[in-house]
mmCIF file with all atom_site columns, C-alpha atoms in Angstrom:
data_model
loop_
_atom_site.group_PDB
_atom_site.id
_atom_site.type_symbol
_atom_site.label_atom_id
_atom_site.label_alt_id
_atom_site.label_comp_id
_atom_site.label_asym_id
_atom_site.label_entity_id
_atom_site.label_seq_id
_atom_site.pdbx_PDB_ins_code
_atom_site.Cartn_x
_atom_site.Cartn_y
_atom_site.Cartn_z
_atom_site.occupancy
_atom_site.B_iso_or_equiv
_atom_site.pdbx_formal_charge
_atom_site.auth_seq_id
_atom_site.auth_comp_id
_atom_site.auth_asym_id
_atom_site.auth_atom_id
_atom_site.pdbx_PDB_model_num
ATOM 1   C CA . UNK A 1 1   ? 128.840 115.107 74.749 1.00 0.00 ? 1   UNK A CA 1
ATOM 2   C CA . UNK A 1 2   ? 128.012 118.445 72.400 1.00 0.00 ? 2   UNK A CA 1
ATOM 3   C CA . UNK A 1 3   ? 131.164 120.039 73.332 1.00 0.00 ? 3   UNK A CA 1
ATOM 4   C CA . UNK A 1 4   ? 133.081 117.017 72.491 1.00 0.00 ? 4   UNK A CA 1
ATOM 5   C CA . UNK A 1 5   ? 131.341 117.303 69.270 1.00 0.00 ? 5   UNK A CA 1
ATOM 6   C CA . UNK A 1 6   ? 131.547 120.628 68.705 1.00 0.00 ? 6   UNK A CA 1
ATOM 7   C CA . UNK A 1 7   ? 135.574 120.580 69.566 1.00 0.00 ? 7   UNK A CA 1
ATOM 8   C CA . UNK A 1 8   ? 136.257 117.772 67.012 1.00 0.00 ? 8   UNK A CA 1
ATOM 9   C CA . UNK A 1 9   ? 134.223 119.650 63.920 1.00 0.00 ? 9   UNK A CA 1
ATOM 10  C CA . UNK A 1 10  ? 135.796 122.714 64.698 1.00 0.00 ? 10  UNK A CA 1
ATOM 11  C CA . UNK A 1 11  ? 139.290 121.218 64.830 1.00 0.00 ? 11  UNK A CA 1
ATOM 12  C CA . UNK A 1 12  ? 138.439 118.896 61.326 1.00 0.00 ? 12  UNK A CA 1
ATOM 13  C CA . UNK A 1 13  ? 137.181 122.433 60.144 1.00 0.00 ? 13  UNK A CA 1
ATOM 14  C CA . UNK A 1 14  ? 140.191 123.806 60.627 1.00 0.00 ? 14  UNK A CA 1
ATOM 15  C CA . UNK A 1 15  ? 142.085 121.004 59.496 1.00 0.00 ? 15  UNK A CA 1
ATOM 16  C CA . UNK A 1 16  ? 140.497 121.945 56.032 1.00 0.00 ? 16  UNK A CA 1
ATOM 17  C CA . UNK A 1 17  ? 141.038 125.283 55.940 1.00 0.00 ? 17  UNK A CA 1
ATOM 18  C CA . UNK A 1 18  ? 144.543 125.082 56.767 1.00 0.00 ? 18  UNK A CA 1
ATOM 19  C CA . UNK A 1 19  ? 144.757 122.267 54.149 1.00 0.00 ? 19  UNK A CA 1
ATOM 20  C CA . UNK A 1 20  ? 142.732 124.756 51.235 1.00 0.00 ? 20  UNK A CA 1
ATOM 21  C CA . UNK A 1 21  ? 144.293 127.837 52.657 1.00 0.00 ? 21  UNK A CA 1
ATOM 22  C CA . UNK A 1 22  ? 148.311 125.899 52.361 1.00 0.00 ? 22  UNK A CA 1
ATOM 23  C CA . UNK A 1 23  ? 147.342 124.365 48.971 1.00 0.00 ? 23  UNK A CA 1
ATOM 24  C CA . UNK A 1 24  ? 146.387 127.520 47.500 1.00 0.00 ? 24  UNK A CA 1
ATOM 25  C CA . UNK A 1 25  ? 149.693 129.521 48.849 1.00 0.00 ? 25  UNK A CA 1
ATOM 26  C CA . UNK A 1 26  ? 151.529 126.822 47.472 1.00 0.00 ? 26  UNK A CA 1
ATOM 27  C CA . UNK A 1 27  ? 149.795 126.614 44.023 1.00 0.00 ? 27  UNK A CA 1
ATOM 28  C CA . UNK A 1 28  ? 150.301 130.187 44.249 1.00 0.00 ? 28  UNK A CA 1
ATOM 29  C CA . UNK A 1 29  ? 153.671 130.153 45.395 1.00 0.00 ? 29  UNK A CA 1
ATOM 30  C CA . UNK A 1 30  ? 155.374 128.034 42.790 1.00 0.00 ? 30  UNK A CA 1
ATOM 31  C CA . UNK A 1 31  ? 153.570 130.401 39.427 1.00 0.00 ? 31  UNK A CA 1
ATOM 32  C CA . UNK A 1 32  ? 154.677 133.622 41.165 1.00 0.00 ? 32  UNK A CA 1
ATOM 33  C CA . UNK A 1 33  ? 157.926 133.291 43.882 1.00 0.00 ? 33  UNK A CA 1
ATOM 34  C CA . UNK A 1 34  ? 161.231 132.848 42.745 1.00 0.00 ? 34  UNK A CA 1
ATOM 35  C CA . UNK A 1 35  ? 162.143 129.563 44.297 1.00 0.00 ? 35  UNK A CA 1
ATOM 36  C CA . UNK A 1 36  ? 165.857 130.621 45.401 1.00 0.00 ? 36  UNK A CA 1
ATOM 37  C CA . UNK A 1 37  ? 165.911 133.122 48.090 1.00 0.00 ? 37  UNK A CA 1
ATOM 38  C CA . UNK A 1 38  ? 169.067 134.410 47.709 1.00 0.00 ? 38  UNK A CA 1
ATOM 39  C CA . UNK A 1 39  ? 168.229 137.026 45.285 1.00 0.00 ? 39  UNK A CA 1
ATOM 40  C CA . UNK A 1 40  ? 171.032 139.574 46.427 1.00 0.00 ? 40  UNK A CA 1
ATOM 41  C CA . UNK A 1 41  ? 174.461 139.273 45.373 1.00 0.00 ? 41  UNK A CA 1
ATOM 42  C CA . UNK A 1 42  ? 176.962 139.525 48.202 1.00 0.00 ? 42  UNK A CA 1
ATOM 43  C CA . UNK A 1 43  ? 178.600 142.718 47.099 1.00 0.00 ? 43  UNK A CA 1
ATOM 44  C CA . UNK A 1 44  ? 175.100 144.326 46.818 1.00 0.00 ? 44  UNK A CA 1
ATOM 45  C CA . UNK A 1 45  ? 174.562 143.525 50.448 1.00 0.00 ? 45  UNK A CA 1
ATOM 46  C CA . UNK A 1 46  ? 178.133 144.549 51.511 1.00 0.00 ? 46  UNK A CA 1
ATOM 47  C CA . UNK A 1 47  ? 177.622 147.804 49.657 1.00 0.00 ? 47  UNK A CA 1
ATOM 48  C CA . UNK A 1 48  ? 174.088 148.426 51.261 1.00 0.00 ? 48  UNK A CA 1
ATOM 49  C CA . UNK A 1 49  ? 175.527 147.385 54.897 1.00 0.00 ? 49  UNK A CA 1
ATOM 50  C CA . UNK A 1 50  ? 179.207 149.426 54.668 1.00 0.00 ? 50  UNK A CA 1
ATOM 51  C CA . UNK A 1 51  ? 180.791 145.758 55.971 1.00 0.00 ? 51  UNK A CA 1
ATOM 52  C CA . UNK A 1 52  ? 181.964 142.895 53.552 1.00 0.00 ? 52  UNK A CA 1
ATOM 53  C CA . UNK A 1 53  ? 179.203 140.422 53.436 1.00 0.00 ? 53  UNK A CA 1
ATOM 54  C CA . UNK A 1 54  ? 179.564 136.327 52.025 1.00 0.00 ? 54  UNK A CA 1
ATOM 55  C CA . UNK A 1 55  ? 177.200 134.832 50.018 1.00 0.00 ? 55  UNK A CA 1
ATOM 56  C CA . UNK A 1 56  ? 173.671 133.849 51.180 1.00 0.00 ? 56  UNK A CA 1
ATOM 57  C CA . UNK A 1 57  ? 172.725 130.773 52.176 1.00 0.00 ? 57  UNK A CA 1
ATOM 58  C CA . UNK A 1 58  ? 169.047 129.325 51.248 1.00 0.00 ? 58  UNK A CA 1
ATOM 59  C CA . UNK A 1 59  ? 166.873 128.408 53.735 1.00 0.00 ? 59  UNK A CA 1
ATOM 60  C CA . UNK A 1 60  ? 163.745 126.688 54.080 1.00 0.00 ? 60  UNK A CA 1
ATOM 61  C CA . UNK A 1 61  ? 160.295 128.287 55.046 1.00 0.00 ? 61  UNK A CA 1
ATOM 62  C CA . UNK A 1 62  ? 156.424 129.285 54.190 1.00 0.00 ? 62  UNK A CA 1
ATOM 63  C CA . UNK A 1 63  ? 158.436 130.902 51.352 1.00 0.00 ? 63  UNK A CA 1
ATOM 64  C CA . UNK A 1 64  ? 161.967 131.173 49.607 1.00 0.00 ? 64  UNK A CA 1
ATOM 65  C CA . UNK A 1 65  ? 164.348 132.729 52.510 1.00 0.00 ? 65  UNK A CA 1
ATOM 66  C CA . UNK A 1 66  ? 167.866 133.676 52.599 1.00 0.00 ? 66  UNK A CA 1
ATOM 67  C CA . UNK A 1 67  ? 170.687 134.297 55.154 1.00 0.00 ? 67  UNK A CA 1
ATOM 68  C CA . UNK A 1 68  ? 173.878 136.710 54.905 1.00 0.00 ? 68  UNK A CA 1
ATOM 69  C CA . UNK A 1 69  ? 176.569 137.035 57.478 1.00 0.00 ? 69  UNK A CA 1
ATOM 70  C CA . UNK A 1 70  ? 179.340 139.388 57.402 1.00 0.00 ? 70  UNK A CA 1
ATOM 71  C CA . UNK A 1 71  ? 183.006 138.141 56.922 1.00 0.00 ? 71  UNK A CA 1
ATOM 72  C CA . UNK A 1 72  ? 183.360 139.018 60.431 1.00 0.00 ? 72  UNK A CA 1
ATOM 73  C CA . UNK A 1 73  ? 180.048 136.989 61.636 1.00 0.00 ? 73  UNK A CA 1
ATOM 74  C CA . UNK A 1 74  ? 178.888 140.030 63.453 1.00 0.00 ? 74  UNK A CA 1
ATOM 75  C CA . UNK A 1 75  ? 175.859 140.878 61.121 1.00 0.00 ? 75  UNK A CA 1
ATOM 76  C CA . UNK A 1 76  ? 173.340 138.332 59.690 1.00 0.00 ? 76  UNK A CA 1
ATOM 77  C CA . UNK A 1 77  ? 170.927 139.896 57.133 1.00 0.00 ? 77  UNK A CA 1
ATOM 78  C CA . UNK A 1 78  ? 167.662 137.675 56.745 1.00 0.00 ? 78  UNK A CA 1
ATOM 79  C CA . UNK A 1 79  ? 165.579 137.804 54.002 1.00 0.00 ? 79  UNK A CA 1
ATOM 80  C CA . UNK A 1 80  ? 162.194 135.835 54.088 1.00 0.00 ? 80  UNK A CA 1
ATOM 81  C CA . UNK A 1 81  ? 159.736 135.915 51.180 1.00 0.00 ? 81  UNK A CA 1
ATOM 82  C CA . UNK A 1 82  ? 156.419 135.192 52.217 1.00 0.00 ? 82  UNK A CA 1
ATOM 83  C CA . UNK A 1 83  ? 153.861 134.575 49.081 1.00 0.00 ? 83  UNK A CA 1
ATOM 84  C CA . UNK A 1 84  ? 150.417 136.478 49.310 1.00 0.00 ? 84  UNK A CA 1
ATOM 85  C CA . UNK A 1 85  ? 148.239 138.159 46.950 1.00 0.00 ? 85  UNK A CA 1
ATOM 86  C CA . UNK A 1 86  ? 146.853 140.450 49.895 1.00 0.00 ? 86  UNK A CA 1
ATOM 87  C CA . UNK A 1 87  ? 147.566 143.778 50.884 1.00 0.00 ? 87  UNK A CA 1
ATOM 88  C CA . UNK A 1 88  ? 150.240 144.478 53.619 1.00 0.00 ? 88  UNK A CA 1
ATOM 89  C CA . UNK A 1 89  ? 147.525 145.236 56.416 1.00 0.00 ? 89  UNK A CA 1
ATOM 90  C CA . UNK A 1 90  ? 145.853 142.006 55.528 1.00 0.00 ? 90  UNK A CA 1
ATOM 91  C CA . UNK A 1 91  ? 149.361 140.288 56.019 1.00 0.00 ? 91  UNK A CA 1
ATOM 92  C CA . UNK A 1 92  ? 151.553 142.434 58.819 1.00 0.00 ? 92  UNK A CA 1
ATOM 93  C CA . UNK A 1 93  ? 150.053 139.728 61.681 1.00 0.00 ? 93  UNK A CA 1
ATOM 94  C CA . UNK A 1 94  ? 152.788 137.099 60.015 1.00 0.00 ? 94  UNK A CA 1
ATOM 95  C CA . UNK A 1 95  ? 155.378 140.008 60.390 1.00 0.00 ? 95  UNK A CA 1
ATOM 96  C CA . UNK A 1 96  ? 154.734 140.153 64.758 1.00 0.00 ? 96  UNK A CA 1
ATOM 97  C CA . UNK A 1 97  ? 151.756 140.559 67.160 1.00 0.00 ? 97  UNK A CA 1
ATOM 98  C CA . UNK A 1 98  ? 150.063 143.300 67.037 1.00 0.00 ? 98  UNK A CA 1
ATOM 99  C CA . UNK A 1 99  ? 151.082 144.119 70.946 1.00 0.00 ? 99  UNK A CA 1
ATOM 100 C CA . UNK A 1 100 ? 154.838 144.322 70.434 1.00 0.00 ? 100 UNK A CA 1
ATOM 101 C CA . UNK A 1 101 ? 155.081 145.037 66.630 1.00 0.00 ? 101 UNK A CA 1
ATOM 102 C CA . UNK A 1 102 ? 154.620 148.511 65.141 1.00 0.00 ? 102 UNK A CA 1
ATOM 103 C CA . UNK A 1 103 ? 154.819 149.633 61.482 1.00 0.00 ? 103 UNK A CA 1
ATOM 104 C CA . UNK A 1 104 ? 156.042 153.117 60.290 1.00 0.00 ? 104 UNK A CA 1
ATOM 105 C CA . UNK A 1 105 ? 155.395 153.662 56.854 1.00 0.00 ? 105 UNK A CA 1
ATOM 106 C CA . UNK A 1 106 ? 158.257 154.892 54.574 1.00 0.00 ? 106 UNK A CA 1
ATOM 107 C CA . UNK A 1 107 ? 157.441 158.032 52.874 1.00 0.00 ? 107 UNK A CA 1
ATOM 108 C CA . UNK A 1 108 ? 157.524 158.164 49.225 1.00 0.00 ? 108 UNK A CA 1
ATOM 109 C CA . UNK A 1 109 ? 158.283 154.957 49.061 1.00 0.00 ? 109 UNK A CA 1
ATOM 110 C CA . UNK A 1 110 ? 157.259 152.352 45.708 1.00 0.00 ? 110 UNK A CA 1
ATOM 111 C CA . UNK A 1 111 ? 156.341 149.733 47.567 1.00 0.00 ? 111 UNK A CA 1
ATOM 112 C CA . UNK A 1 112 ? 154.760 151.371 50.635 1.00 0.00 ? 112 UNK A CA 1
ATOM 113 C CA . UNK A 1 113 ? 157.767 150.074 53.078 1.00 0.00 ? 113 UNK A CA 1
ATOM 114 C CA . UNK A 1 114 ? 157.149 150.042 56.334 1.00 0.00 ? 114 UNK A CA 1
ATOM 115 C CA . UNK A 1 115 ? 159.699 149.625 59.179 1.00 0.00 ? 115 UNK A CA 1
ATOM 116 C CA . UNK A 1 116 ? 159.538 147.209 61.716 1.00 0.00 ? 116 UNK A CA 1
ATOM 117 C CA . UNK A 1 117 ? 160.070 147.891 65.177 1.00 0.00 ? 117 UNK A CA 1
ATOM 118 C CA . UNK A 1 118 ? 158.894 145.831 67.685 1.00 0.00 ? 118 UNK A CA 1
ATOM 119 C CA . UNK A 1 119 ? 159.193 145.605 71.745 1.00 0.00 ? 119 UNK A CA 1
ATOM 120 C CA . UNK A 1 120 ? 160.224 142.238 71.892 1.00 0.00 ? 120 UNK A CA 1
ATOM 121 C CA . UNK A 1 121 ? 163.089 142.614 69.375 1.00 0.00 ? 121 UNK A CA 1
ATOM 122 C CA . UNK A 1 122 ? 164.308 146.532 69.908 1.00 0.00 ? 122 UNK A CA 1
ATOM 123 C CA . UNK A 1 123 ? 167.719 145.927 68.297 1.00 0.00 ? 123 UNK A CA 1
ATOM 124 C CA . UNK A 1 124 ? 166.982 144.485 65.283 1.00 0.00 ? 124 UNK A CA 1
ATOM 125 C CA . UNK A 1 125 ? 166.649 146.285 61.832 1.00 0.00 ? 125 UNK A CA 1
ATOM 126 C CA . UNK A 1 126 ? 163.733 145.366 60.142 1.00 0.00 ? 126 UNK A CA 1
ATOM 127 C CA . UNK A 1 127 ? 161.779 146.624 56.968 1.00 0.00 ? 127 UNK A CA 1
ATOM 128 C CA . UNK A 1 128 ? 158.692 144.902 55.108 1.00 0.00 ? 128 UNK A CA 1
ATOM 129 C CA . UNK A 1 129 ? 156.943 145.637 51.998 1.00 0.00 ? 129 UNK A CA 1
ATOM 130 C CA . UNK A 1 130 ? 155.158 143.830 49.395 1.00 0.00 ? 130 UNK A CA 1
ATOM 131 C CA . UNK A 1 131 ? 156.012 143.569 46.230 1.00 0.00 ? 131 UNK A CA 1
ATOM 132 C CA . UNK A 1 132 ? 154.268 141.357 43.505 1.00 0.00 ? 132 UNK A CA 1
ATOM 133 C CA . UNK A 1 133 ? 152.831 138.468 45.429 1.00 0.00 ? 133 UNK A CA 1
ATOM 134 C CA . UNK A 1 134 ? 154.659 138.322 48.224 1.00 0.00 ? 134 UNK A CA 1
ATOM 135 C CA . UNK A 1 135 ? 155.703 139.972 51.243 1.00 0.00 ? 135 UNK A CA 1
ATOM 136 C CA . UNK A 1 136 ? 159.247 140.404 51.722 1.00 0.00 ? 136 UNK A CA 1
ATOM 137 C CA . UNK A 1 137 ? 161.385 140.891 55.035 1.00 0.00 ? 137 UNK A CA 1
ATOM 138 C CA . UNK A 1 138 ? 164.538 141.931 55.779 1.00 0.00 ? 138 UNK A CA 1
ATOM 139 C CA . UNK A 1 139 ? 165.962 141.882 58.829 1.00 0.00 ? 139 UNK A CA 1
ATOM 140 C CA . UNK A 1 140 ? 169.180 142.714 60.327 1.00 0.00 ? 140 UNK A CA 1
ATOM 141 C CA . UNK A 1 141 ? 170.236 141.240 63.226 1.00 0.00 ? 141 UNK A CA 1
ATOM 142 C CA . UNK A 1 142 ? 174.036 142.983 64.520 1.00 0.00 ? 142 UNK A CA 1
ATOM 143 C CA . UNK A 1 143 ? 176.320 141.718 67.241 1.00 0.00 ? 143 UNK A CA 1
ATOM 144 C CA . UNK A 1 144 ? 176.302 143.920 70.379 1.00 0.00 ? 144 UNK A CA 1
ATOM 145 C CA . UNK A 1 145 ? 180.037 144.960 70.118 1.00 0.00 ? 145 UNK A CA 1
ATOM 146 C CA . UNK A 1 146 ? 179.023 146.354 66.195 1.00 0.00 ? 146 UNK A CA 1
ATOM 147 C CA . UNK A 1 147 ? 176.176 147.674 66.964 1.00 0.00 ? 147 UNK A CA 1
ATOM 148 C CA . UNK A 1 148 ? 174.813 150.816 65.388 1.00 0.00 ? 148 UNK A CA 1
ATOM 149 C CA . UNK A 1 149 ? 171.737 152.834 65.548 1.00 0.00 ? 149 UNK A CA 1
ATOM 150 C CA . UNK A 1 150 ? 168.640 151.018 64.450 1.00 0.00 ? 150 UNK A CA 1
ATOM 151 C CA . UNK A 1 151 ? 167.009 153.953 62.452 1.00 0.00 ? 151 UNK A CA 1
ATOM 152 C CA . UNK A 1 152 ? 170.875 154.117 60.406 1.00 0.00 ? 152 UNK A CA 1
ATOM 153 C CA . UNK A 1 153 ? 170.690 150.059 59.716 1.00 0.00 ? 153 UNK A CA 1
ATOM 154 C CA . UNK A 1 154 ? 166.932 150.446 58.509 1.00 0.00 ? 154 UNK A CA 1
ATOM 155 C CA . UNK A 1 155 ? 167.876 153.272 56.289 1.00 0.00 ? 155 UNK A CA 1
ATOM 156 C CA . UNK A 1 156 ? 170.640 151.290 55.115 1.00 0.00 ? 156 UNK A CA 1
ATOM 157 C CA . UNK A 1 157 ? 168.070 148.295 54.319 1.00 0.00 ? 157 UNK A CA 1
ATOM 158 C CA . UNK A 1 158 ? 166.286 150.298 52.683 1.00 0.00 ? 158 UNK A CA 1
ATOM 159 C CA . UNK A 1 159 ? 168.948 151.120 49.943 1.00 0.00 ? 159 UNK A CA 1
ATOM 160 C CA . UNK A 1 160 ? 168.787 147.338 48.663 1.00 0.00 ? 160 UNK A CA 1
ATOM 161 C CA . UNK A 1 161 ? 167.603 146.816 45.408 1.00 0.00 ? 161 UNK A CA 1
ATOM 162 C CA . UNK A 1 162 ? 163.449 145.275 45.939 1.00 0.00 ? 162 UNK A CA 1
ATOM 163 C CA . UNK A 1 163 ? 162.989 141.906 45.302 1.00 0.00 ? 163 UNK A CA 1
#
């Protein structure tokens, strides 16, 4: 009988967190995020990447997101925007679990990039930073047959402009 109790406050408890926690990052959100995702222009991306790129596509998410793929559909560049006012510590557990994800942090770097690798994922490109209030990924998922080393295609991510 308690731990019937105890299991339905604890889920209404977290009912109401998730409800403050999602109506905050949303209040949030909307004052401080662009709401269009797409914040590269195709020829930035193409020139970034070495391989013509079309026009991102918006997608929906926790935040504004974006998806590029190459003329030749070999490459598909992601970008996700996710809105926070924490640091990039207090945020890298949306980014991967901490057992298969690993950060590398970019010397020198504005924003304090980091780059992505994780165990699960070994051949895709990734970097995350945060910038403003909001934590932005990019990730670079390439087609076996174009394949080129990962370190090359983060560097390469790294030379787009920060959003």
């Amino acid at each position: 009988m308690q731990s019937t109790y105890i299991t339905r406050l604890a889920s209404i408890t977290g009912a109401f967190v998730l409800a403050a926690t999602s109506a905050l990052l949303t209040s949030q959100a909307a004052a401080q995020i662009p709401v269009n995702g797409c914040q590269f222009k195709a020829a930035e991306v193409s020139k970034a990447l070495g391989t013509p790129f079309n026009a991102g596509q918006g997608q929906r998410g926790i935040g504004p997101s974006c998806v590029y793929t190459s003329t030749d559909g070999k490459q598909q560049l992601s970008v996700v925007m996710f809105p926070t006012t924490a640091t990039f510590d207090a945020v890298s557990s949306v980014i991967g679990p901490a057992r298969t994800t690993q950060f590398a942090v970019v010397p020198n770097d504005a924003n304090q990039a980091r780059i992505v690798t994780s165990t699960a994922n070994p051949n895709v490109a990734h970097v995350a930073y945060v910038r403003g209030r909001h934590l932005v990924q990019l990730r670079l998922v390439v087609a076996p047959s174009a394949m080129r080393p990962v370190a090359t295609l983060n560097n390469k991510l790294l030379t787009l402009p920060r959003v």
